XYZ file of C-alpha atoms in Angstrom:
777
model
C -0.356 -0.217 0.085
C 1.476 3.278 -1.061
C 0.750 5.861 1.603
C 1.283 8.728 -0.856
C -1.130 7.738 -3.091
C -3.603 6.986 -0.785
C -3.233 10.417 0.093
C -3.994 11.908 -3.348
C -7.275 10.943 -2.936
C -7.530 12.002 1.497
C -6.381 15.755 -0.192
C -9.644 15.402 -2.517
C -11.749 14.471 0.680
C -10.707 16.970 1.972
C -8.618 14.910 4.829
C -5.070 12.964 5.663
C -4.553 9.504 5.608
C -2.634 7.893 8.250
C -2.439 4.411 8.367
C -1.882 2.853 11.806
C 2.032 1.501 10.312
C 2.620 5.343 10.605
C 1.837 6.143 14.083
C 4.547 6.386 16.402
C 3.339 4.892 20.088
C 6.088 6.612 22.414
C 4.216 10.269 20.944
C 1.144 9.384 22.213
C -0.975 6.273 23.062
C -3.168 4.304 21.144
C -5.429 1.511 21.844
C -6.031 -0.488 18.509
C -9.380 -2.209 18.281
C -9.821 -5.908 16.880
C -11.093 -4.327 13.417
C -7.687 -2.650 13.059
C -8.581 0.687 13.487
C -7.378 3.181 16.398
C -9.919 2.722 18.931
C -9.067 6.461 19.793
C -6.414 8.525 19.111
C -5.502 9.994 22.409
C -2.874 12.171 23.659
C -4.715 15.119 24.254
C -2.849 16.211 27.080
C 0.546 15.061 25.651
C 2.425 18.227 24.631
C 2.548 19.304 20.695
C 5.975 18.152 19.408
C 8.325 20.918 17.627
C 8.230 19.195 14.183
C 4.491 19.125 14.345
C 4.041 23.074 15.123
C 5.969 23.710 12.399
C 4.173 21.113 10.042
C 0.875 22.895 10.619
C 2.400 26.303 10.231
C 4.029 25.690 6.689
C 0.246 23.973 5.855
C -1.037 27.423 7.316
C 1.030 29.037 4.464
C -0.697 26.795 2.143
C -3.980 27.141 2.962
C -4.780 24.674 5.093
C -5.553 24.016 8.591
C -6.146 20.804 10.834
C -8.665 19.768 13.293
C -8.284 18.674 16.930
C -8.544 14.655 16.253
C -6.113 15.061 12.792
C -3.208 17.156 15.078
C -3.234 14.686 17.733
C -2.525 11.225 15.130
C 0.400 14.005 13.584
C 1.689 14.421 16.679
C 2.222 10.740 16.719
C 4.100 10.440 13.321
C 7.554 10.730 12.484
C 9.121 13.510 10.673
C 9.777 11.689 7.672
C 6.192 10.889 7.668
C 5.042 14.789 7.777
C 7.805 16.250 5.375
C 6.839 13.188 2.775
C 2.850 14.625 3.584
C 4.101 18.245 3.148
C 5.970 17.670 0.083
C 2.881 16.073 -1.560
C 0.852 19.221 -0.426
C 3.675 21.764 -2.019
C 2.964 19.328 -5.300
C -0.846 19.925 -5.399
C -0.663 23.822 -4.990
C 2.344 24.091 -7.427
C 4.471 25.639 -5.293
C 7.663 24.801 -7.121
C 6.347 25.268 -10.322
C 6.707 28.792 -12.228
C 4.539 31.731 -12.166
C 6.003 34.318 -13.779
C 4.164 36.357 -16.093
C 5.509 38.326 -18.777
C 4.686 41.935 -17.004
C 5.892 43.232 -13.738
C 3.934 44.489 -11.834
C 0.899 43.796 -14.160
C -2.034 45.085 -12.246
C -0.882 48.844 -13.599
C -0.956 48.302 -17.318
C 1.698 48.767 -19.729
C 0.356 50.904 -22.453
C 1.351 48.891 -25.065
C -1.228 49.580 -28.162
C -0.936 48.089 -31.450
C 0.893 50.430 -32.743
C 3.707 49.051 -30.730
C 3.033 45.938 -32.661
C 3.127 47.259 -36.268
C 6.147 49.848 -35.636
C 8.104 46.246 -34.099
C 7.106 44.447 -36.787
C 8.249 46.206 -39.404
C 11.744 47.041 -37.520
C 11.907 43.058 -37.472
C 11.314 43.072 -41.500
C 13.968 45.446 -42.181
C 16.045 45.216 -39.642
C 16.504 48.433 -38.403
C 17.020 49.832 -34.865
C 16.664 49.083 -31.212
C 17.276 46.724 -28.624
C 17.799 42.770 -29.698
C 16.467 39.802 -27.218
C 17.633 36.611 -26.536
C 14.963 35.311 -28.774
C 16.135 37.840 -31.640
C 13.866 39.825 -31.913
C 14.444 43.804 -32.047
C 12.303 46.310 -29.985
C 12.325 49.415 -31.601
C 12.867 52.596 -29.034
C 9.980 53.965 -27.734
C 7.387 51.568 -28.390
C 7.476 48.672 -25.741
C 8.506 49.846 -21.915
C 10.970 46.699 -21.579
C 11.905 47.016 -18.240
C 8.188 46.309 -17.592
C 8.403 42.989 -19.567
C 10.066 39.308 -18.383
C 10.587 38.197 -21.684
C 9.843 39.325 -25.525
C 7.191 41.834 -25.365
C 6.197 40.919 -29.343
C 6.476 37.463 -29.316
C 5.774 36.321 -25.833
C 8.868 34.388 -24.850
C 9.949 34.448 -21.194
C 13.590 35.147 -20.269
C 13.605 36.133 -16.449
C 11.514 34.229 -13.483
C 10.838 34.551 -10.434
C 9.231 32.681 -6.868
C 6.376 32.828 -4.967
C 6.994 35.987 -2.511
C 3.519 35.970 -0.391
C 2.275 33.409 1.308
C -0.729 33.080 3.661
C -2.590 35.676 2.656
C -6.033 33.325 2.269
C -9.004 34.491 4.953
C -10.260 31.397 5.069
C -8.164 28.103 5.426
C -9.812 24.856 5.066
C -10.189 22.611 7.477
C -8.581 19.078 7.205
C -9.792 16.107 8.531
C -8.556 12.679 9.755
C -8.735 9.459 7.404
C -7.818 6.118 8.993
C -7.942 2.916 7.056
C -11.400 2.207 8.015
C -12.575 6.398 6.293
C -10.334 4.881 3.157
C -12.395 1.243 2.636
C -15.697 2.742 3.395
C -14.640 5.621 0.392
C -14.170 3.115 -2.237
C -16.865 0.919 -1.455
C -19.025 4.151 -1.834
C -17.123 4.906 -5.119
C -18.336 1.193 -6.590
C -21.442 0.846 -5.492
C -21.873 4.810 -6.795
C -25.551 4.799 -8.671
C -24.360 7.882 -11.213
C -21.541 7.803 -13.365
C -17.902 8.864 -11.475
C -16.307 12.095 -13.081
C -13.005 11.925 -13.583
C -11.579 12.946 -9.941
C -13.402 9.853 -9.056
C -12.651 7.662 -11.266
C -8.971 8.670 -11.092
C -8.943 7.798 -6.888
C -10.603 4.408 -8.014
C -7.934 3.663 -10.020
C -5.729 4.852 -6.810
C -7.483 2.526 -4.945
C -8.075 -0.353 -7.109
C -4.047 -0.274 -7.568
C -3.090 -0.059 -3.751
C -5.745 -1.737 -2.141
C -7.858 -5.005 -1.987
C -11.181 -5.316 -4.200
C -14.590 -5.124 -1.493
C -17.016 -7.248 -1.712
C -19.972 -5.154 -2.981
C -22.003 -4.652 -6.398
C -20.230 -2.248 -8.840
C -23.267 0.322 -9.354
C -22.188 1.928 -12.713
C -20.977 0.254 -16.501
C -17.972 3.018 -16.380
C -17.085 1.988 -13.031
C -17.178 -1.665 -14.260
C -14.099 -0.630 -16.606
C -11.707 0.079 -14.040
C -12.416 -2.991 -11.768
C -12.068 -5.172 -15.089
C -9.212 -3.797 -16.003
C -7.308 -4.173 -13.007
C -8.062 -8.156 -13.296
C -6.741 -8.620 -16.358
C -3.079 -6.641 -14.959
C -3.688 -8.948 -12.193
C -4.155 -11.979 -15.098
C -7.774 -12.559 -13.175
C -9.075 -13.009 -16.851
C -11.710 -15.513 -15.561
C -12.990 -12.961 -12.727
C -13.994 -10.728 -14.965
C -15.811 -12.914 -16.942
C -18.139 -12.853 -14.282
C -18.409 -8.667 -14.864
C -20.191 -8.784 -18.543
C -23.649 -8.830 -18.731
C -23.623 -8.331 -22.928
C -21.162 -7.393 -25.511
C -21.526 -4.285 -25.181
C -19.651 -4.149 -21.555
C -16.882 -6.267 -23.465
C -16.751 -3.902 -26.324
C -16.851 -0.471 -23.838
C -13.541 -1.922 -22.162
C -12.130 -3.073 -25.107
C -12.823 0.584 -26.446
C -11.922 1.790 -23.325
C -8.538 -0.159 -23.274
C -7.723 1.286 -26.486
C -8.700 4.749 -26.325
C -8.631 5.632 -22.584
C -12.541 7.066 -22.961
C -15.029 5.158 -20.934
C -17.840 5.675 -22.920
C -17.808 4.379 -26.715
C -17.005 7.551 -28.620
C -17.677 6.890 -32.625
C -14.032 6.922 -34.283
C -15.128 9.416 -36.478
C -15.861 11.685 -33.760
C -12.513 11.298 -32.239
C -11.075 12.238 -36.356
C -13.587 14.973 -36.524
C -12.055 16.895 -33.542
C -8.536 16.053 -33.716
C -8.584 17.739 -37.216
C -10.494 20.542 -35.914
C -8.429 21.340 -32.943
C -5.692 22.218 -35.835
C -8.020 24.424 -37.662
C -5.673 27.594 -36.750
C -7.069 31.434 -37.447
C -4.170 33.767 -39.441
C -1.510 34.790 -36.716
C -2.018 38.275 -37.112
C 1.437 40.129 -38.548
C 2.443 37.055 -40.003
C 5.020 37.071 -42.507
C 3.254 34.152 -44.334
C 0.442 35.145 -47.432
C -3.121 33.323 -46.393
C -3.113 30.894 -49.293
C 0.117 29.832 -47.076
C -1.556 30.092 -44.037
C -4.257 27.941 -45.590
C -1.635 25.231 -46.814
C -0.163 24.930 -43.459
C -3.199 24.645 -41.895
C -4.707 22.238 -44.073
C -1.216 19.976 -43.201
C -1.979 19.778 -39.651
C -5.070 19.001 -39.557
C -4.240 16.489 -42.105
C -1.373 15.111 -39.923
C -3.630 15.274 -37.163
C -6.141 13.548 -38.756
C -3.714 10.815 -39.971
C -2.096 10.270 -35.966
C -6.083 9.726 -34.909
C -6.722 7.079 -37.670
C -3.400 5.465 -36.749
C -4.221 5.324 -33.124
C -7.529 3.985 -33.613
C -5.656 1.210 -35.728
C -6.552 -2.120 -33.693
C -3.941 -4.719 -33.472
C -4.225 -6.937 -30.663
C -1.539 -10.449 -29.159
C -2.629 -14.022 -29.643
C -3.669 -14.216 -25.591
C -5.653 -11.167 -26.143
C -7.884 -12.979 -28.880
C -8.401 -15.879 -27.033
C -9.731 -14.506 -23.874
C -12.148 -11.606 -25.831
C -13.301 -14.901 -26.846
C -13.768 -16.804 -24.263
C -16.063 -13.536 -22.615
C -17.993 -13.778 -25.654
C -18.259 -17.338 -25.861
C -19.433 -17.411 -22.049
C -22.598 -14.843 -22.130
C -25.600 -15.689 -20.593
C -27.378 -14.483 -23.318
C -29.234 -15.997 -26.643
C -27.434 -14.454 -29.646
C -30.396 -12.829 -31.387
C -30.548 -11.173 -27.942
C -26.936 -10.710 -27.562
C -26.850 -9.143 -31.687
C -29.647 -6.910 -31.091
C -27.771 -5.208 -28.147
C -24.545 -5.209 -30.960
C -26.543 -3.607 -33.958
C -25.994 0.194 -32.407
C -22.737 -0.325 -32.908
C -22.374 -2.589 -36.065
C -19.420 -0.696 -38.044
C -16.880 -0.997 -34.691
C -18.165 -4.718 -33.644
C -16.607 -5.336 -37.548
C -13.190 -4.213 -36.894
C -13.104 -5.553 -33.623
C -14.071 -9.043 -34.535
C -11.634 -9.143 -37.288
C -9.064 -7.716 -35.430
C -9.578 -10.388 -32.668
C -9.363 -12.795 -35.407
C -12.924 -14.178 -34.162
C -13.943 -16.074 -36.779
C -10.475 -18.032 -36.616
C -11.601 -18.688 -32.688
C -15.022 -20.007 -33.490
C -13.836 -22.964 -35.210
C -12.840 -24.370 -31.981
C -14.215 -27.175 -29.922
C -15.859 -25.615 -26.864
C -16.857 -22.039 -29.335
C -20.041 -23.125 -30.253
C -22.030 -19.788 -29.229
C -19.047 -17.635 -30.385
C -20.234 -19.721 -33.755
C -23.621 -18.999 -33.629
C -23.241 -15.635 -32.008
C -21.067 -14.333 -35.518
C -23.720 -16.409 -37.689
C -26.732 -14.673 -36.379
C -24.287 -11.345 -36.503
C -23.253 -11.445 -40.014
C -26.303 -12.411 -41.768
C -28.523 -10.198 -39.603
C -30.843 -12.657 -38.244
C -32.318 -10.552 -35.777
C -34.301 -8.038 -34.896
C -33.711 -4.673 -33.736
C -36.126 -3.763 -31.361
C -35.740 0.258 -31.469
C -36.682 -0.408 -35.303
C -40.012 -1.589 -33.940
C -40.976 1.348 -31.501
C -40.068 3.456 -34.685
C -42.534 1.764 -36.963
C -45.277 1.952 -34.260
C -44.224 5.917 -33.370
C -44.572 7.071 -37.344
C -47.400 4.935 -37.529
C -49.115 6.728 -34.373
C -50.434 3.716 -32.712
C -49.237 4.477 -29.171
C -50.317 0.913 -27.597
C -48.082 -1.360 -29.482
C -45.255 1.560 -28.815
C -45.756 2.090 -25.384
C -45.914 -1.655 -24.392
C -42.437 -1.984 -26.881
C -41.229 0.849 -24.145
C -42.581 -0.942 -20.786
C -40.603 -3.957 -21.425
C -37.210 -0.872 -21.149
C -38.034 1.245 -18.512
C -34.729 3.086 -19.016
C -35.454 3.739 -22.843
C -39.248 4.687 -21.375
C -37.797 7.323 -19.207
C -35.445 8.866 -21.713
C -38.064 9.797 -24.545
C -40.524 10.165 -22.103
C -40.745 14.035 -22.592
C -40.876 13.531 -26.625
C -43.584 10.879 -25.992
C -46.177 13.309 -24.228
C -45.944 15.612 -27.406
C -45.907 12.957 -29.939
C -49.108 10.702 -28.464
C -50.428 13.495 -25.804
C -49.471 13.830 -22.136
C -51.939 11.914 -19.970
C -51.457 9.072 -22.459
C -48.010 8.861 -22.035
C -47.560 9.774 -18.760
C -50.107 7.159 -17.779
C -48.447 4.282 -19.344
C -45.205 5.151 -17.666
C -46.820 5.599 -14.280
C -47.042 1.581 -14.482
C -43.540 1.151 -14.747
C -42.070 3.744 -13.112
C -41.142 1.612 -9.968
C -38.513 -0.056 -12.630
C -36.904 3.078 -13.338
C -33.573 3.709 -11.765
C -33.908 6.378 -9.519
C -31.301 8.777 -11.230
C -33.573 8.936 -13.870
C -36.442 9.810 -12.051
C -34.592 12.752 -10.502
C -33.626 14.269 -14.239
C -36.981 13.210 -15.488
C -37.761 16.080 -12.212
C -35.314 18.235 -12.917
C -35.607 19.294 -16.613
C -38.948 18.804 -17.006
C -39.179 22.799 -16.122
C -36.929 23.682 -18.990
C -38.206 20.863 -21.517
C -41.389 22.198 -22.102
C -40.351 25.897 -22.346
C -40.922 27.166 -25.732
C -38.151 29.895 -25.367
C -35.875 28.064 -23.468
C -32.722 26.658 -25.430
C -30.660 23.607 -23.922
C -27.631 22.705 -24.109
C -26.112 19.203 -24.552
C -23.082 17.525 -24.882
C -22.681 14.260 -27.739
C -20.412 12.087 -26.862
C -16.478 13.140 -27.386
C -18.100 16.678 -28.746
C -18.544 20.277 -27.874
C -21.354 21.754 -25.525
C -24.080 22.605 -28.175
C -27.328 24.708 -27.909
C -30.380 23.229 -28.697
C -33.823 24.781 -29.452
C -36.381 23.920 -28.087
C -38.855 21.146 -29.606
C -40.517 22.338 -32.787
C -43.742 20.336 -31.496
C -44.252 22.332 -28.070
C -45.190 25.762 -30.905
C -48.979 23.415 -31.047
C -49.547 23.641 -27.341
C -50.866 26.573 -25.608
C -49.360 27.604 -21.996
C -51.644 25.950 -19.943
C -51.286 22.843 -21.671
C -47.595 22.783 -21.435
C -47.750 23.885 -17.627
C -49.776 21.007 -17.156
C -47.306 18.379 -18.679
C -44.857 19.999 -16.449
C -46.727 19.280 -13.317
C -47.711 15.726 -14.620
C -44.212 14.798 -15.066
C -43.138 16.813 -11.145
C -45.741 15.246 -9.337
C -45.348 11.820 -10.749
C -41.263 11.710 -10.030
C -41.838 13.766 -6.815
C -44.715 10.739 -5.748
C -42.120 8.109 -6.505
C -39.440 9.459 -4.773
C -41.532 9.783 -1.362
C -43.066 6.192 -1.906
C -39.160 4.563 -2.447
C -38.304 6.707 0.953
C -41.780 5.340 2.998
C -40.643 1.846 1.946
C -37.189 2.987 3.513
C -37.743 1.403 7.458
C -36.109 4.036 10.154
C -35.991 4.542 13.780
C -35.090 7.573 13.126
C -36.850 10.870 14.454
C -34.916 14.144 13.435
C -32.390 15.332 10.797
C -29.798 17.873 10.411
C -29.820 19.187 6.715
C -26.876 22.079 6.626
C -27.809 25.269 4.711
C -25.302 24.905 2.005
C -26.357 21.528 0.868
C -29.544 23.102 -0.821
C -27.245 24.987 -3.368
C -25.367 22.108 -3.638
C -26.846 19.869 -7.035
C -27.424 16.059 -7.085
C -24.602 14.856 -9.060
C -26.252 13.540 -12.178
C -25.264 13.818 -15.584
C -22.704 16.872 -16.358
C -20.097 15.198 -15.163
C -16.568 17.035 -14.727
C -14.339 15.713 -17.726
C -10.940 16.807 -15.789
C -9.198 16.565 -12.249
C -9.912 18.419 -9.232
C -6.488 17.577 -6.774
C -7.865 19.954 -4.288
C -11.420 19.184 -2.244
C -13.551 18.331 -5.288
C -16.779 20.187 -6.161
C -19.876 19.770 -7.740
C -20.749 21.496 -11.738
C -22.949 23.931 -10.503
C -21.624 24.239 -7.499
C -21.162 28.317 -5.683
C -18.546 29.724 -4.336
C -18.934 33.135 -2.337
C -16.470 35.644 -2.812
C -15.172 37.015 0.310
C -13.968 40.567 -1.023
C -13.584 42.787 -3.892
C -11.384 41.078 -6.102
C -10.764 37.490 -8.556
C -7.680 36.636 -9.807
C -8.144 34.001 -12.477
C -4.735 31.826 -13.074
C -3.640 29.215 -15.423
C -0.372 27.651 -15.170
C 1.306 25.236 -18.255
C 3.984 23.391 -19.446
C 6.109 21.930 -16.065
C 8.092 19.229 -16.960
C 7.562 19.791 -21.349
C 10.766 20.992 -23.010
C 11.146 25.079 -24.476
C 8.705 25.178 -26.780
C 6.447 27.369 -29.100
C 2.795 26.261 -26.991
C 0.344 29.306 -26.734
C -1.956 28.146 -24.198
C -4.766 31.664 -23.514
C -6.458 32.730 -20.141
C -9.558 34.772 -20.784
C -12.492 36.238 -19.507
C -16.258 36.696 -21.682
C -18.123 39.852 -20.251
C -21.737 39.517 -20.540
C -24.635 42.816 -19.692
C -28.533 41.724 -19.192
C -28.964 44.040 -22.147
C -27.058 41.768 -24.132
C -23.778 43.643 -24.870
C -21.024 41.939 -24.358
C -16.963 42.298 -24.402
C -13.914 39.946 -23.211
C -10.955 40.268 -21.334
C -7.385 38.201 -23.210
C -3.992 38.361 -25.038
C -5.418 41.033 -27.795
C -7.500 43.324 -25.250
C -5.445 43.353 -21.925
C -7.681 46.021 -19.536
C -11.505 46.437 -20.050
C -14.015 47.041 -17.740
C -12.790 45.322 -14.427
C -10.288 43.413 -15.790
C -6.798 43.490 -16.212
C -4.660 40.477 -18.101
C -1.320 39.949 -17.173
C 0.166 39.371 -20.946
C 0.144 36.577 -23.655
C 2.789 33.844 -23.015
C 3.520 31.989 -26.012
C 6.436 29.755 -25.960
C 7.280 27.840 -22.461
C 10.259 27.705 -21.016
C 12.268 24.706 -19.852
C 10.492 22.144 -17.914
C 9.282 24.381 -15.283
C 6.337 26.044 -17.164
C 4.661 29.380 -17.439
C 1.783 31.407 -16.236
C -1.368 33.867 -16.849
C -3.473 35.982 -15.125
C -6.227 37.766 -15.208
C -7.477 40.335 -12.511
C -11.028 40.524 -11.777
C -12.596 43.775 -10.075
C -15.717 42.137 -8.268
C -16.986 46.170 -7.016
C -16.089 47.812 -10.612
C -18.087 45.097 -12.783
C -21.056 45.338 -10.047
C -20.788 49.699 -10.622
C -20.949 49.006 -14.118
C -23.897 46.547 -14.412
C -22.196 44.101 -15.701
C -24.176 40.194 -14.954
C -21.936 37.124 -15.635
C -18.112 36.760 -16.227
C -17.263 33.552 -17.664
C -13.955 32.160 -16.634
C -12.223 30.597 -20.159
C -8.800 28.989 -21.653
C -8.004 28.042 -24.676
C -5.576 26.358 -26.888
C -4.440 29.298 -29.767
C -1.642 26.604 -30.335
C -2.327 23.690 -33.128
C -4.076 21.000 -31.234
C -6.115 20.711 -27.845
C -5.288 21.913 -24.311
C -2.373 21.112 -22.822
C -2.537 18.023 -20.165
C -1.867 18.867 -16.483
C -2.526 22.451 -17.382
C -4.038 24.210 -13.846
C -6.605 26.434 -13.977
C -8.598 27.801 -11.048
C -9.113 30.939 -9.231
C -7.787 32.588 -6.049
C -9.979 34.764 -3.613
C -9.539 36.079 -0.554
C -11.192 39.383 1.550
C -8.046 40.500 2.371
C -6.279 42.246 -0.538
C -3.700 40.003 -2.581
C -0.576 41.192 -3.670
C 1.153 40.705 -7.290
C 5.157 41.123 -6.937
C 6.796 44.875 -7.992
C 9.865 42.694 -9.727
C 8.662 39.366 -11.238
C 4.650 40.094 -11.191
C 4.067 36.993 -9.452
C 0.489 36.683 -8.130
C 0.046 33.202 -7.310
C -0.577 32.424 -3.769
C -1.939 29.751 -2.628
C -3.728 30.254 0.271
C -5.495 32.161 -1.763
C -6.683 29.045 -4.518
C -10.700 28.529 -3.902
C -10.881 26.173 -6.672
C -8.966 24.754 -9.430
C -8.338 22.133 -11.531
C -6.190 20.147 -13.745
C -7.193 19.479 -16.823
C -6.786 15.920 -18.611
C -9.622 15.878 -21.122
C -7.707 14.963 -24.451
C -10.566 16.410 -26.968
C -10.737 19.864 -25.739
C -9.792 22.790 -27.785
C -11.480 25.405 -25.314
C -12.606 25.465 -22.046
C -15.135 27.696 -19.830
C -14.248 26.772 -16.084
C -16.517 29.150 -14.093
C -18.788 31.622 -14.009
C -19.239 34.941 -12.179
C -22.423 35.820 -10.948
C -21.646 39.677 -10.457
C -24.860 40.494 -8.311
C -24.446 37.492 -6.132
C -21.056 37.590 -5.803
C -20.568 34.184 -6.603
C -18.677 32.088 -8.881
C -20.488 29.014 -10.010
C -18.252 26.285 -10.950
C -18.901 24.152 -13.984
C -17.097 22.746 -16.628
C -18.042 22.943 -20.601
C -15.794 21.933 -23.409
C -16.034 24.907 -27.061
C -14.403 24.562 -30.251
C -12.484 27.945 -29.913
C -9.037 28.907 -30.638
C -10.088 32.530 -28.897
C -12.667 33.577 -26.637
C -14.339 34.686 -28.964
C -15.640 31.455 -30.368
C -17.489 31.088 -27.348
C -21.305 31.196 -27.654
C -22.608 32.776 -24.057
C -26.165 31.099 -25.271
C -24.556 28.360 -24.512
C -22.925 29.247 -21.183
C -26.901 30.470 -20.717
C -28.546 27.027 -21.530
C -26.141 25.051 -19.253
C -26.679 27.505 -16.278
C -30.290 27.080 -16.652
C -29.910 23.388 -16.948
C -28.123 22.990 -13.718
C -29.994 26.112 -11.740
C -33.125 23.577 -12.793
C -31.108 20.333 -10.985
C -32.579 18.788 -7.555
C -30.166 19.925 -4.760
C -29.159 17.793 -1.929
C -30.497 20.212 0.512
C -34.298 19.432 -1.535
C -34.139 15.498 -1.702
C -33.320 15.686 1.726
C -36.070 17.725 2.209
C -38.183 14.799 0.222
C -36.996 11.685 2.171
C -37.830 13.828 5.991
C -41.674 14.304 4.693
C -41.930 11.035 3.184
C -40.196 9.201 6.754
C -41.984 11.407 8.990
C -38.460 13.137 10.432
C -38.685 16.439 12.043
C -35.347 18.789 10.995
C -33.345 20.572 13.211
C -31.341 23.367 12.842
C -28.193 21.815 15.208
C -25.979 18.304 14.505
C -27.677 17.158 17.447
C -29.933 15.250 15.398
C -30.289 11.257 14.483
C -29.548 11.792 10.629
C -26.784 14.265 10.493
C -26.091 15.212 6.723
C -23.083 17.998 6.826
C -20.919 19.658 3.892
C -18.205 17.298 4.944
C -20.615 14.042 3.729
C -21.854 16.093 0.613
C -18.288 16.397 -0.174
C -18.066 12.348 -0.377
C -20.939 12.650 -3.706
C -20.485 8.940 -4.763
C -22.164 8.337 -0.378
C -24.659 11.108 -1.403
C -25.967 8.604 -4.020
C -27.327 6.139 -1.893
C -30.136 8.818 -1.495
C -31.100 7.606 -4.945
C -33.155 4.644 -4.014
C -33.896 2.131 -6.506
């Protein structure tokens, strides 16, 4: 068991993991219980040793503090353990990275203009007079104030680097709790049994736990989660155990595709190729020496190269042992060939490629593979009927009875098509048919219907969707909504919402409980249920759900972006920007091409990274100035201006403090780990542009959300899409409201103190996998 890896998981849950083996009995008293845990980490009367005092002080500089229990446990650990732990925090907070921007003291604008760039451009063409920099560019006199720059103001190459100067400016410390082996095991089980798909952070934590701990005896809740478990068995040469986890050919295909591409969902090859090609679509560089025709030629070459690389990456090639393993998996499935082929049909083209690559036509001739032989015969000769085709057949003929009869056979698909069927066949008849099988519908789908009914049946409310592997798209309201009056649409909303609430109440009522009181933390009413809209990037700090709101303590929000750590020096142009929107439709932006605007100041455009240490950009946002200018929203974005997607391991986030945050006048470094309110590490390989937060100016709150978009610059962002996503997140049922429904169904009295039979705090809600236990099936 690697304690350092488990610390990564613990920190994401705002805790520190201290195994029993790390405790030094001479520094305090611990008495182990039969289950291996310390019955009580005593030592409250033991004097705090100097090493622990220094460790806690250093944590404070990074923005963390500890509970009393954790402090006493830390006091019993060795200096080596504490030193390793502190280094872990320093890595997560990026203390050893380069945080130097292009401009020194960038809160005071340099005054650079478009004219400065044009003059410098011509001086470099004709080799005129000026100051020659390390990058080779000549900066003429009376243009850029070179004493204000850490690099070349013309090409954005950094030369000078500084260190973090200011620590401990944060006004609110993050409280860390104690995690023991029991807590780790409980969290492990929660991830495995989660009834909603895990986001990137949870999946990364699950992989760490699978690599370090034995698999607990629990039922895996989601197909995506199952892939990580199966992969662990394969890595341990236990393919036979994986066989028991496959229930359909789709599970096998999902695993093969996950192993080949890294995607837990089956994204079509053509989608991956298209995204790689579009990510290399470049705007004509400003003041480029190339002609437009030359630029188009180069761009097409980059696109073709990216598409070729993607195609090569997607080529399938398997060893003989792996082919045999998959053949056994398919041969061992407990279902008829016709049923299996019907499941395979939607991904028929991908299956044809895999069947060839895995040499299944060869293995089906062997003795003992009769079921595989029958499966391939039925598949290739198409001796099966597709259920969805029959549904479409009856739907197009407006045969409600036959359509509903088929849909009732598959409650999950009935739930997903409920709204459209209500418009097609009529609300009352559709809801009545759905009510007969709603008890068989997974709870997450029941909640989804309840949350999105109001938006769907709004004839003027656009919706946001994100196709697999694609970017967020804004969808216009369904055309059939125009055929109904306002009262009819309101009735449809009420029918769905009332039915879903009744179903949830019935499920809660069926749970036996002897409890009488319940405490619900007020902040839980602002925390959405983790259904859909999962994050594709990793949060190494205490993680938050999409739609979570962060209150602003002071008048300043500071965005930051750091990229390129560990990479050799090269041109790699990533851009940090923000988009301003007013209620009257007016918009503005702050980016590399517009360094100063209403309430926003940019630290300068860096287009090349130094060797190994990375580089950084900032944007300072003055909330008071934005409020005075009546700005409604400020959207935070990062983009890859260079060819390709956003570089992996880029870190973006924002800082916030009640007290003013300093900016170095000598280097411009403006990063203070203690002020970081939220940060995200980019791991998605297909995003060209990414929205990572929205400032609600009037409410002085930042909404954490993640929305990829196809844009090389911030101007490519459609704010209508952001508004649609905000509306979708606002429509989600909150954890607090769900607990309120539970309280009413089980006759629990809601109390305002934690002295209750059932206690639901912010710390409990941080484990979103545990929250899904409320989704009663």
